[in-house]
Coordinates of C-alpha atoms and ligand atoms in Angstrom, one line a residue:
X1425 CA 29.1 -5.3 3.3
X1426 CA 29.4 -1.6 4.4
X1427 CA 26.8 0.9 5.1
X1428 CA 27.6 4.2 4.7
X1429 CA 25.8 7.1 5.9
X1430 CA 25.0 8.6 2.9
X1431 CA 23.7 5.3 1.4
X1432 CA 21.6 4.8 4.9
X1433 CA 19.1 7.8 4.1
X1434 CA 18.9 7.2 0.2
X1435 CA 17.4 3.6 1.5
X1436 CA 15.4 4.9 4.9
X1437 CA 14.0 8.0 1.8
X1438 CA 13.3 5.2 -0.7
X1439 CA 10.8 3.3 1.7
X1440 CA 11.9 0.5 -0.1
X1441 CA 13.7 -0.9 2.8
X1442 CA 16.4 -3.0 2.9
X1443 CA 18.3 -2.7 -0.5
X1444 CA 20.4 -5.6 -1.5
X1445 CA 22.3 -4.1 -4.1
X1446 CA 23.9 -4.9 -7.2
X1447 CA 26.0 -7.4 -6.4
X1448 CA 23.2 -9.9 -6.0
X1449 CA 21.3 -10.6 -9.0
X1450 CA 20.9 -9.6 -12.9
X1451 CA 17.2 -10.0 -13.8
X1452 CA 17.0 -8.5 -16.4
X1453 CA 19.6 -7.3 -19.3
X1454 CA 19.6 -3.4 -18.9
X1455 CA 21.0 -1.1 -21.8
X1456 CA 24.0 0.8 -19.9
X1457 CA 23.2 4.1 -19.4
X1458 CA 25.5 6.9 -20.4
X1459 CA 26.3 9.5 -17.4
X1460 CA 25.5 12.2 -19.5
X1461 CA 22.7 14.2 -17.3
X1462 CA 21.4 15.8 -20.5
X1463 CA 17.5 16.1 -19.9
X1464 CA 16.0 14.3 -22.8
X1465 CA 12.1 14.6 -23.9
X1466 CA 10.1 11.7 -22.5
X1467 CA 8.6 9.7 -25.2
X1468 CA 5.0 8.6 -24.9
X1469 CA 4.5 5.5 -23.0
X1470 CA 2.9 2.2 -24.1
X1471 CA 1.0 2.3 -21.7
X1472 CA -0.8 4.3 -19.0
X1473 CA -2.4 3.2 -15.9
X1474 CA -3.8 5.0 -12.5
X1475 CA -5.2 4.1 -9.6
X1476 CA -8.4 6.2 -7.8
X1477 CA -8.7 4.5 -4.4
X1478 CA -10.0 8.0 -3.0
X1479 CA -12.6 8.1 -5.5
X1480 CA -13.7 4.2 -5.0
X1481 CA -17.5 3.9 -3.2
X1482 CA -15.5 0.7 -2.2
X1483 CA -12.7 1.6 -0.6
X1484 CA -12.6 5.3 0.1
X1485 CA -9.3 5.4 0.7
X1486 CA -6.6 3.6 1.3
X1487 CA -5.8 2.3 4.0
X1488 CA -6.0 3.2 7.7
X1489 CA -3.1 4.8 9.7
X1490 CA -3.3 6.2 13.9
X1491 CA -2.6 9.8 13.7
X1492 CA -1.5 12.0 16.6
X1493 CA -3.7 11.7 19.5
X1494 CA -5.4 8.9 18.6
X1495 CA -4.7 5.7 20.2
X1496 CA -4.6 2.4 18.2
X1497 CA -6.8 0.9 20.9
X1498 CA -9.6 2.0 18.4
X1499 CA -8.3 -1.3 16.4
X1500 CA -9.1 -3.3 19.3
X1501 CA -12.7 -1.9 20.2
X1502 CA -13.5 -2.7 16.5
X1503 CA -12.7 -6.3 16.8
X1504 CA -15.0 -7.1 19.7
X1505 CA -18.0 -9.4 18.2
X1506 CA -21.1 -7.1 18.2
X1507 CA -24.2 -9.4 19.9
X1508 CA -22.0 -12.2 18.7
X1509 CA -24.0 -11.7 15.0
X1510 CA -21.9 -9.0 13.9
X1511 CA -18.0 -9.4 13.4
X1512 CA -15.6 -6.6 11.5
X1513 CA -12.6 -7.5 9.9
X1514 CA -9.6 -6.0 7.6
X1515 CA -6.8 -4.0 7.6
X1516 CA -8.1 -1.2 9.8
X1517 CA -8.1 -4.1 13.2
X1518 CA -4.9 -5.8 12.5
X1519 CA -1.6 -5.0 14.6
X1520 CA -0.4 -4.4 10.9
X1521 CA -2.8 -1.8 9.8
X1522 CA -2.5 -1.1 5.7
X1523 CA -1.0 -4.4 5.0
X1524 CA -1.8 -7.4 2.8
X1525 CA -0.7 -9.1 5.7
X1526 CA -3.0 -7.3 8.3
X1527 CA -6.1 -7.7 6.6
X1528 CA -5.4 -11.8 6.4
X1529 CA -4.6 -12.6 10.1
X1530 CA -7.8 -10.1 11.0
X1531 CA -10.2 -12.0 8.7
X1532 CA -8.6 -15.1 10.2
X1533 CA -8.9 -14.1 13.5
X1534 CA -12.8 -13.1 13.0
X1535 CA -13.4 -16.1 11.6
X1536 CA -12.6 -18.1 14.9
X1537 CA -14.3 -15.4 16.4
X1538 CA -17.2 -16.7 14.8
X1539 CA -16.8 -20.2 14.6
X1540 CA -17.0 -19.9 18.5
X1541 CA -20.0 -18.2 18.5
X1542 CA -22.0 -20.6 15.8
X1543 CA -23.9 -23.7 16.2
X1544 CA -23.0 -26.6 13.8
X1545 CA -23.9 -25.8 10.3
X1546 CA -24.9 -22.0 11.0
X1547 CA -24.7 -20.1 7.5
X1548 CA -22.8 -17.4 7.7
X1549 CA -22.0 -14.3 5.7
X1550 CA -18.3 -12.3 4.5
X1551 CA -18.9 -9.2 3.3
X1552 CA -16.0 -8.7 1.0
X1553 CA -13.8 -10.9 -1.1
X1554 CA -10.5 -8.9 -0.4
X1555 CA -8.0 -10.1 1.5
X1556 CA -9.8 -10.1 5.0
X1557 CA -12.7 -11.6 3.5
X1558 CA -11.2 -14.5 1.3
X1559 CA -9.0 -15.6 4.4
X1560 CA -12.2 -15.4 6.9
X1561 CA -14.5 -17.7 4.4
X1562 CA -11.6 -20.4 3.9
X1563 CA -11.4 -20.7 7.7
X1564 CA -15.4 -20.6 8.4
X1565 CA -15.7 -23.3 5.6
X1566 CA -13.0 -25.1 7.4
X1567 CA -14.7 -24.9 10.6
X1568 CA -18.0 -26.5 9.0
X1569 CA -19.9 -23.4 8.3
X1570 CA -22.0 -22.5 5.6
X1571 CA -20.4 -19.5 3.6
X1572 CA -21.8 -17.0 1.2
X1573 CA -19.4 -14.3 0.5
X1574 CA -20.7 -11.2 -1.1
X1575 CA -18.7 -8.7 -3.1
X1576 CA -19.7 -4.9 -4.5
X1577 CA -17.1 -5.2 -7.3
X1578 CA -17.2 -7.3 -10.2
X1579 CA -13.8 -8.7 -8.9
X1580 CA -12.0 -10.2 -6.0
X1581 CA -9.1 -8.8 -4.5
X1582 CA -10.0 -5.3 -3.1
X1583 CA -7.4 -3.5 -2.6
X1584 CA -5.6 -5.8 -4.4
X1585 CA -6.3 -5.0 -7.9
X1586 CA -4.4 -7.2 -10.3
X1587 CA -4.8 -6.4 -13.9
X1588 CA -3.6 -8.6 -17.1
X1589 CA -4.2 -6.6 -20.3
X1590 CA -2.8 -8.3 -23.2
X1591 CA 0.4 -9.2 -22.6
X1592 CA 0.7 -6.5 -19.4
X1593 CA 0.3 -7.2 -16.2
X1594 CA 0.3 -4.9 -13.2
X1595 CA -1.3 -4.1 -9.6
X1596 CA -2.8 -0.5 -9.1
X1597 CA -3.1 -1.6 -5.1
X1598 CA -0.8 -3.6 -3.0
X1599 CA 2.5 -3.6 -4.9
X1600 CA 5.1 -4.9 -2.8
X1601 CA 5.5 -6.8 -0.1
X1602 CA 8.6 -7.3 2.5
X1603 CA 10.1 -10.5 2.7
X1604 CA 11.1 -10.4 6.3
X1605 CA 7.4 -9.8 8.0
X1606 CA 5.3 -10.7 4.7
X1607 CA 6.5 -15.0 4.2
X1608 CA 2.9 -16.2 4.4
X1609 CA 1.8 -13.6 1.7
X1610 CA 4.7 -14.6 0.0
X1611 CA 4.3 -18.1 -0.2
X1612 CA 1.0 -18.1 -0.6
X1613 CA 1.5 -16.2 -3.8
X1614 CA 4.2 -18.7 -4.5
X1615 CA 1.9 -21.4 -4.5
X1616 CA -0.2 -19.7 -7.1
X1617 CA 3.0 -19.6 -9.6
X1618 CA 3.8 -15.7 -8.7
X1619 CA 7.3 -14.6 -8.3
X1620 CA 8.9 -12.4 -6.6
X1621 CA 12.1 -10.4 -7.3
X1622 CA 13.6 -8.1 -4.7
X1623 CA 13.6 -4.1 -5.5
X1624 CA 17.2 -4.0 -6.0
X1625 CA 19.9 -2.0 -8.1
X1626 CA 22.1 1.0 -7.6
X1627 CA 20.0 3.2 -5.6
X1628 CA 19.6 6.5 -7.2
X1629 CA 18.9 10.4 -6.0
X1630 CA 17.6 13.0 -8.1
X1631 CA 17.0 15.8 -5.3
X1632 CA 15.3 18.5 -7.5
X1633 CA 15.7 16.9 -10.9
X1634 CA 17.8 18.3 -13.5
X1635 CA 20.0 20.4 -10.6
X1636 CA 20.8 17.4 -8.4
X1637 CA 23.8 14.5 -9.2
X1638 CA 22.3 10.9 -9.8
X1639 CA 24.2 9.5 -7.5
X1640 CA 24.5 5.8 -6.9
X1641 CA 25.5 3.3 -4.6
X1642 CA 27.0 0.7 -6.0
X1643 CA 28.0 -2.2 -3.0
X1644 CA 26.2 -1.8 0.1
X1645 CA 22.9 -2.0 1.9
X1646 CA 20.6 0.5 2.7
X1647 CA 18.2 0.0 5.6
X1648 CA 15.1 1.9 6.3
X1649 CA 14.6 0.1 9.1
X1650 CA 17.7 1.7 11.1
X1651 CA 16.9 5.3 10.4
X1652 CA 12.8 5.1 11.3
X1653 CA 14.2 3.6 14.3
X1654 CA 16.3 6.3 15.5
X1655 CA 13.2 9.0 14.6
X1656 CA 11.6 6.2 16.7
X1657 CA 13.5 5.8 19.5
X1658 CA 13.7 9.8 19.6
X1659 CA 9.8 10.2 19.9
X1660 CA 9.3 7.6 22.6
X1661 CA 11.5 9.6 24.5
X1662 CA 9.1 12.7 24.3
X1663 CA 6.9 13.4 26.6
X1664 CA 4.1 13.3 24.3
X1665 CA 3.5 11.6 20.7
X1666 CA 4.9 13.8 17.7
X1667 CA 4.2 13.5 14.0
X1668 CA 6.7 11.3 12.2
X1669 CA 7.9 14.7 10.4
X1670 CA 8.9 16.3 13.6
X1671 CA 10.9 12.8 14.8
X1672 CA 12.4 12.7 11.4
X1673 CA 13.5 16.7 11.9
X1674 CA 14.2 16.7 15.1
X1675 CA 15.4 13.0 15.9
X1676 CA 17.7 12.1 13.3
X1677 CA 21.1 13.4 12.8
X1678 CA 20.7 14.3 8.7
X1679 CA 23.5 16.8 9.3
X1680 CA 26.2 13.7 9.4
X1681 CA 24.6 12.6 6.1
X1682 CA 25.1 15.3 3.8
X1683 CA 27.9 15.0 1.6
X1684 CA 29.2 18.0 -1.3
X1685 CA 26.7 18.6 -4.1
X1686 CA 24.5 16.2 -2.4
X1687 CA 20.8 17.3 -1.2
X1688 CA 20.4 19.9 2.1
X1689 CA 19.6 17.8 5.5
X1690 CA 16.4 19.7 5.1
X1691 CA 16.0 18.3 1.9
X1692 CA 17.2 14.2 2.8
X1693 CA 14.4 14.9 6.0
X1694 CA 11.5 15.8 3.2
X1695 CA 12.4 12.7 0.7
X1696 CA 12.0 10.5 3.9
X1697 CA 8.9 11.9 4.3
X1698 CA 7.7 11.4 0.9
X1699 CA 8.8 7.8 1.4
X1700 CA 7.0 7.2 4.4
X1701 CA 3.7 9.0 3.4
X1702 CA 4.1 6.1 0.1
X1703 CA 4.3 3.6 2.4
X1704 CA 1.4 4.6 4.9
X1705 CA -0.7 6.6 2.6
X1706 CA -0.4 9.2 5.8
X1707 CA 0.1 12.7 5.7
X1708 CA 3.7 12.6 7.6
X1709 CA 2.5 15.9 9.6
X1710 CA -0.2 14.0 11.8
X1711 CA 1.1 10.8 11.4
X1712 CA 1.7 9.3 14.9
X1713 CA 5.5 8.5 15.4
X1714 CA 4.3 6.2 18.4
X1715 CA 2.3 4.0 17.0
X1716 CA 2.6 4.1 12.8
X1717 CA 6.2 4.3 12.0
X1718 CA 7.0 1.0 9.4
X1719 CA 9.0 -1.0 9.3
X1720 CA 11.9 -1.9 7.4
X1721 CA 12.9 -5.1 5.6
X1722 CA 13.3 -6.5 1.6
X1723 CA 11.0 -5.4 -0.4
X1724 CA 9.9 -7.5 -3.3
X1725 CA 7.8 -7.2 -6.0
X1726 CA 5.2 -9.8 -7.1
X1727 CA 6.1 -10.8 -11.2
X1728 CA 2.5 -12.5 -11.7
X1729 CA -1.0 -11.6 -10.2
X1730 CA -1.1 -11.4 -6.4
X1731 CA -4.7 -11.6 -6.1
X1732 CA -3.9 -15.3 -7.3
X1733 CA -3.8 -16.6 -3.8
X1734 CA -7.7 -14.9 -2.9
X1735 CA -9.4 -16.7 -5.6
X1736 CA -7.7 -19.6 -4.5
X1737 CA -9.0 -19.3 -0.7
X1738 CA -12.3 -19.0 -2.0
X1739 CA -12.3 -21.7 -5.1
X1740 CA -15.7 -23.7 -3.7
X1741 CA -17.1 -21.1 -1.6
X1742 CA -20.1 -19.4 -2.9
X1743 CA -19.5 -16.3 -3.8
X1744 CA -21.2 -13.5 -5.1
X1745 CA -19.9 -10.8 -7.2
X1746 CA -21.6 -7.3 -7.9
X1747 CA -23.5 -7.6 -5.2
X1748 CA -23.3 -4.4 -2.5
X1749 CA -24.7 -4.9 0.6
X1750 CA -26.5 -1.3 1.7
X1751 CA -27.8 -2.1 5.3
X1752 CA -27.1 -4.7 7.9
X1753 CA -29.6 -5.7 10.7
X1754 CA -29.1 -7.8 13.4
X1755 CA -31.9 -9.3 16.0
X1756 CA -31.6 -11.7 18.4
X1757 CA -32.1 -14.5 16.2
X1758 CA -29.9 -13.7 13.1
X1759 CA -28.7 -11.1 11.0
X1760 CA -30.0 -9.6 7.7
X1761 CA -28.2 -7.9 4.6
X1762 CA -29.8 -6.1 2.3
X1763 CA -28.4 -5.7 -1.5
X1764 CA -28.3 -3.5 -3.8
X1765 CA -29.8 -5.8 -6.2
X1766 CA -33.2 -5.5 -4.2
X1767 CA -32.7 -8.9 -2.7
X1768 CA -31.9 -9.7 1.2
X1769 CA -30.2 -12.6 2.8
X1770 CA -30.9 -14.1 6.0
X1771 CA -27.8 -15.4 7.5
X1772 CA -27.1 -16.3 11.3
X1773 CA -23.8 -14.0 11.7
X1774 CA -21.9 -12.0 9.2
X1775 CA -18.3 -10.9 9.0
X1776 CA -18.3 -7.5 7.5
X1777 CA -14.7 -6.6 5.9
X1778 CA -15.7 -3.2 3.9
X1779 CA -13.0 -0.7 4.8
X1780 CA -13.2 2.2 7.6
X1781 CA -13.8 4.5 4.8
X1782 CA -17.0 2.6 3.6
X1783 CA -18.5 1.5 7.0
X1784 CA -18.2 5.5 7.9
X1785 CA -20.1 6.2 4.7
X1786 CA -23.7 5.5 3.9
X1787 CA -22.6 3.2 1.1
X1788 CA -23.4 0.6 4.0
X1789 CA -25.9 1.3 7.0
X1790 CA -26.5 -0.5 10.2
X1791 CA -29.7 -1.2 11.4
X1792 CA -29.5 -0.9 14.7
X1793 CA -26.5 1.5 14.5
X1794 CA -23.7 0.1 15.6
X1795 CA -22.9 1.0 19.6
X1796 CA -21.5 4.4 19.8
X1797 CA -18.1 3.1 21.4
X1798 CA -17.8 1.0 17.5
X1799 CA -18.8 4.4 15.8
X1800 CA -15.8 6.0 18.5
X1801 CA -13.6 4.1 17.1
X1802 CA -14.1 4.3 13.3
X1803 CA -13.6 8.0 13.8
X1804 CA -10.7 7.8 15.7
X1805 CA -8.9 5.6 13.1
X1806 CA -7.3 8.0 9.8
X1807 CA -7.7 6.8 6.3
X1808 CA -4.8 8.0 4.2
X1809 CA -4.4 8.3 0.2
X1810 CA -2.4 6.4 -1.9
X1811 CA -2.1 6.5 -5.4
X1812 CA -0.2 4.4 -8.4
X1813 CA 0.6 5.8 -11.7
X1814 CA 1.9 2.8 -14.0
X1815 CA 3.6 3.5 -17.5
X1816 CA 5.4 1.3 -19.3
X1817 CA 7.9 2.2 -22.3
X1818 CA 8.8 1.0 -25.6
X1819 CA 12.6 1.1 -24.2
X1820 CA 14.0 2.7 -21.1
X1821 CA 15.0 6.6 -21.4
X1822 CA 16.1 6.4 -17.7
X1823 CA 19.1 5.6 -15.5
X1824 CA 17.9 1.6 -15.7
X1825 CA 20.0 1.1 -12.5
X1826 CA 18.6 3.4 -10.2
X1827 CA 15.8 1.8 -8.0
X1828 CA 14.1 4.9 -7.4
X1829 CA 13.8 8.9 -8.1
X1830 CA 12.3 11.4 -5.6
X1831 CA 11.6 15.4 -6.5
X1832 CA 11.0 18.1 -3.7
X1833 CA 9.4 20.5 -5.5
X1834 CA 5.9 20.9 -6.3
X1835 CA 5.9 18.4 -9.2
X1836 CA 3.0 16.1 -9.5
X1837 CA 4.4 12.9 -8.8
X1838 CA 7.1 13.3 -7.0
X1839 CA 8.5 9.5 -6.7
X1840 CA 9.2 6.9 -9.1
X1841 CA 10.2 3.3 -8.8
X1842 CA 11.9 1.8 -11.8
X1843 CA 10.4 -1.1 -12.2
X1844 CA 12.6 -3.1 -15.0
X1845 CA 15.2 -4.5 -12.8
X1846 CA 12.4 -6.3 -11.4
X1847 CA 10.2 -7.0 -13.8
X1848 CA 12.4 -6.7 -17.0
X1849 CA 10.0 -4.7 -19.0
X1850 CA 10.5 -0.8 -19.2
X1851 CA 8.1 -0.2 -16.5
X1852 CA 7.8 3.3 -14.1
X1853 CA 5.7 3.7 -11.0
X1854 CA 4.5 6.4 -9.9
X1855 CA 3.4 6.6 -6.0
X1856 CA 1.7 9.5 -4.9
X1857 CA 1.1 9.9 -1.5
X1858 CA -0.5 11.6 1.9
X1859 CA -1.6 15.1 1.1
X1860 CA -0.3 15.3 -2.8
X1861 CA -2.7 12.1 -3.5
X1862 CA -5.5 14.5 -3.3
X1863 CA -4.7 17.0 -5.9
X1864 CA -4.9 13.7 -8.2
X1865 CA -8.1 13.0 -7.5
X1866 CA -9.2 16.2 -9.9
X1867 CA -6.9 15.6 -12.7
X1868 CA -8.5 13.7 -15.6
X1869 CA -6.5 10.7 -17.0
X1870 CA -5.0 12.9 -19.7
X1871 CA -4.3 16.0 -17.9
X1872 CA -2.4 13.1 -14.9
X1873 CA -0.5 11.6 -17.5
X1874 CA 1.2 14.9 -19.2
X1875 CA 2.3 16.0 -15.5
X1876 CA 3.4 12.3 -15.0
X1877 CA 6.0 12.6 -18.4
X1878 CA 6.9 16.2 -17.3
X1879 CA 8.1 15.1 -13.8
X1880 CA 10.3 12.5 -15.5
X1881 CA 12.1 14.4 -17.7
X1882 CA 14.7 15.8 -15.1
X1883 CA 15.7 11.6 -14.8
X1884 CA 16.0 11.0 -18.6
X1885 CA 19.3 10.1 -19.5
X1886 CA 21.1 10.2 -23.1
X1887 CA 21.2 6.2 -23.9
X1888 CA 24.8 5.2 -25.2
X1889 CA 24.4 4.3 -28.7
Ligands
FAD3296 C1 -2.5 2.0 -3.6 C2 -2.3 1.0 -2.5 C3 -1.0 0.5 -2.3 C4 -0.9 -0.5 -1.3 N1 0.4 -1.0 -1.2 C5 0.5 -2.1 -0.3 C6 1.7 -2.8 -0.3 O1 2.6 -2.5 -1.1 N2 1.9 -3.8 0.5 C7 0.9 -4.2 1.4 O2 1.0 -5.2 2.2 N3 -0.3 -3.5 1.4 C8 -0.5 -2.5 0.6 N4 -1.7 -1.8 0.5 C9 -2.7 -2.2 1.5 C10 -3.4 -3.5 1.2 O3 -3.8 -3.5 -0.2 C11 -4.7 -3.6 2.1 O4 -4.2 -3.4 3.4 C12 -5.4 -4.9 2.0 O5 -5.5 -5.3 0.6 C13 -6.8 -4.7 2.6 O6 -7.5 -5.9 2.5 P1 -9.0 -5.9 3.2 O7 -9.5 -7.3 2.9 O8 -8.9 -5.5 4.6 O9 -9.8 -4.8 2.4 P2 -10.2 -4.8 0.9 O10 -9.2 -5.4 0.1 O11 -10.6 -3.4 0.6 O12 -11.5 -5.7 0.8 C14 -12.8 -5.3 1.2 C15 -13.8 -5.7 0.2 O13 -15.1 -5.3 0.6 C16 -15.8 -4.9 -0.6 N5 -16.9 -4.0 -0.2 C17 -16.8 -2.8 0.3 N6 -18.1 -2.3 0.5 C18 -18.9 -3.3 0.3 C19 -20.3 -3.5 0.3 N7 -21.1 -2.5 0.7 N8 -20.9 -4.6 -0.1 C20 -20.1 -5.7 -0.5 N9 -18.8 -5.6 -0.6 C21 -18.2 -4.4 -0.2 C22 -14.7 -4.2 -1.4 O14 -15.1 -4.1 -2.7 C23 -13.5 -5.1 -1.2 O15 -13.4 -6.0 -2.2 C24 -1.9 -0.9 -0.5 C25 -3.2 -0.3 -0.7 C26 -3.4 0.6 -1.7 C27 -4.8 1.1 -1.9

């Protein structure tokens, strides 16, 4: 298997790390597209779907990300028990900040946390039933405490949001996962009957759109991994931490990866930015090149609810849905939560898993506040915007090869992920990222959707009939 330059930034822009391509697997029968580059009109989708994480009381955000001249000991401070009553949890404290994967070993880890701390049969509270919080209660009820968990949304999951409508299914959070750092995610999926397929297909490149070649790669890798680790192994080298853009600009050698009528090293250094912002939610320009550069591996895609494996974990454990909890106070003796409903609970300790974005917010108070160095280090930590924009098709109108499409102009959404090798339905996603998520944030459902099908149409293709 060969990796070729040019194919080695398509995969590092894609964020979709390693790609196996072609060669591997059929899963799905695909019209063959014609190469005719014609634009063609978009039809109207089946379907739309958006996601408003920046708008959500709940999450505010979403997810967490160390941005220059911050240090990701903030992660650290936060995970220090508070009077012993008092343990956070999620993403934000993980070693694998903005991950499904994150958020499950941090709820795990503040459950033993508490465990330690607790007498025999002490009742204690999770706020959340996300990922943090499922994972915490299964290992507190394992321990032989007494668990209420208690949930603001009239779901589980969090920032996993799995939908089924009809005979739809999609996630307008967590979306993909990487099979070589995400296994236990993965199989605990598996054991809830969800698939996974991995993002793979020709890779394709639409640089600007109607101007730019769809070019294709047809029998080798790509690897993300490789180029964020030479903008890596330039920044550590500084002197001084860098944004990501600046390592990407000025530590990787795009010049050698330009090829005729192919996009401007200028232009390959902003797609990898786009990509990296989708896979952080981070603004590339402050993102810390020290500490937040991902990772690589093979992405895959779930085919089947992920949120399957948190209502699992907390099958038997009481749990209480559209309940918020507004304040928290701790004494000496126990800790209180008040809801929104009017009610309170007395509990002995409670492990709090609402996200940064939240626990900065007066959405949830602490009575007393929490000790400055804890407040330190919410502010430290950045919350970055991402944003999903699912539509699905009567039939494809698009290369149904490529894996993926960027734009650098000004367009709206500005990267797609074809969706139908992987789940064999005609399905695009939209990922919106960093700074451009909050432009969306304003546009109604309507107004989102009509930009959506006007930044496609440079990547409809003339089926062959
Ligand atoms: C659009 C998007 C795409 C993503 N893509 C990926 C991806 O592809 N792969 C990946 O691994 N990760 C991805 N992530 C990140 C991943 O979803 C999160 O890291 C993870 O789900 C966080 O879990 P958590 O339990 O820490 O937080 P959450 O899932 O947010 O759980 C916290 C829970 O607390 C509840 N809560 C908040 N406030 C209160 C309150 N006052 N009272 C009671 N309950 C409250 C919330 O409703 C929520 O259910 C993505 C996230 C987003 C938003």
């Amino acid at each position: 298997m060969s990796f070729t330059r040019r194919s080695f930034i398509v995969g590092a822009a894609s964020g979709m790390s390693v790609l196996v391509l072609a060669a591997c697997t059929d899963p799905s029968p695909a019209p063959t597209p014609s190469p005719t580059r014609e634009p063609e009109v978009v039809p109207s989708p089946r379907s739309f779907y958006r996601s408003n994480w920046s708008g959500d009381a709940y999450a505010r955000g979403a997810t967490t990300y160390t941005a220059v001249g911050s240090l990701p000991q903030s992660r650290e401070t936060l995970r220090e028990p508070i009077d012993d009553r008092i343990f956070l949890a999620g993403e934000a404290l993980s070693d694998d900040p903005g991950t499904v994967r994150g958020a499950v070993t941090s709820g795990r880890s503040a459950a033993y946390l508490a465990l330690a701390a607790m007498a025999p049969g002490e009742r204690i509270a999770v706020v959340g039933a996300g990922a943090a919080g499922s994972s915490a209660a299964r290992v507190l009820v394992a321990g032989g405490a007494d668990v209420v968990v208690v949930e603001a949304r009239d779901r589980t999951g969090g920032r996993i949001d799995s939908n089924v409508v009809g005979d739809e299914f999609f996630e307008l959070g967590a979306w993909r996962l990487d099979e070589t750092v995400d296994g236990g995610v993965i199989d605990a999926a598996r054991q809830e009957g969800v698939e996974f397929v991995p993002v793979q297909g020709g890779s394709a490149f639409g640089a600007d759109g109607a101007d730019a070649p769809l070019e294709q790669s047809t029998d080798d890798a790509v690897i993300l991994a490789e180029a964020l680790a030479e903008a890596s192994a330039w920044a550590l080298a500084q002197g001084e931490d860098v944004p990501v853009a600046d390592a990407v600009r000025e530590g990787v050698d795009l010049e050698s990866w330009v090829t005729e009528g192919g996009p401007t090293s200028s232009e390959l250094a902003d797609q990898t930015l786009l990509s990296i912002a989708a896979l952080t939610g981070a603004d590339p320009g402050v993102l810390s090149s020290w500490f937040d550069v991902p990772a690589g591996g093979q992405s895959v895609v779930p085919v089947g609810p992920l949120s399957g494996f948190i209502d699992t974990a907390l099958d038997g454990i009481d749990t209480a849905l559209s309940t918020a909890v507004t304040v928290i106070s701790r004494s000496d003796s126990g800790v209180s939560l008040r809801l929104a409903t009017g009610e309170s609970l007395s509990v002995d300790r409670v492990i709090v898993t609402a996200p940064v974005g939240v626990l900065r917010s007066d959405v949830l108070q602490f009575d007393p506040l929490l000790p400055v160095r804890y407040r330190g280090a919410l502010s430290a930590l950045s919350v970055g915007d991402i944003e999903l924009i699912r539509l699905e098709f009567d039939a494809p109108f698009w290369d149904t090869e490529a894996v993926w499409w960027v734009r650098d102009d000004d367009a709206v959404v500005r990267m797609w992920v074809n969706l139908l090798p992987a789940t064999g339905r005609p399905v695009l996603l939209g990922v919106v990222a960093g700074a451009d998520a909050a432009a969306l944030a304003d546009l109604s459902d309507a107004a989102l959707r009509e930009a959506a099908l006007r930044s496609l149409a440079p990547f409809a293709v003339q089926p062959t009939t």
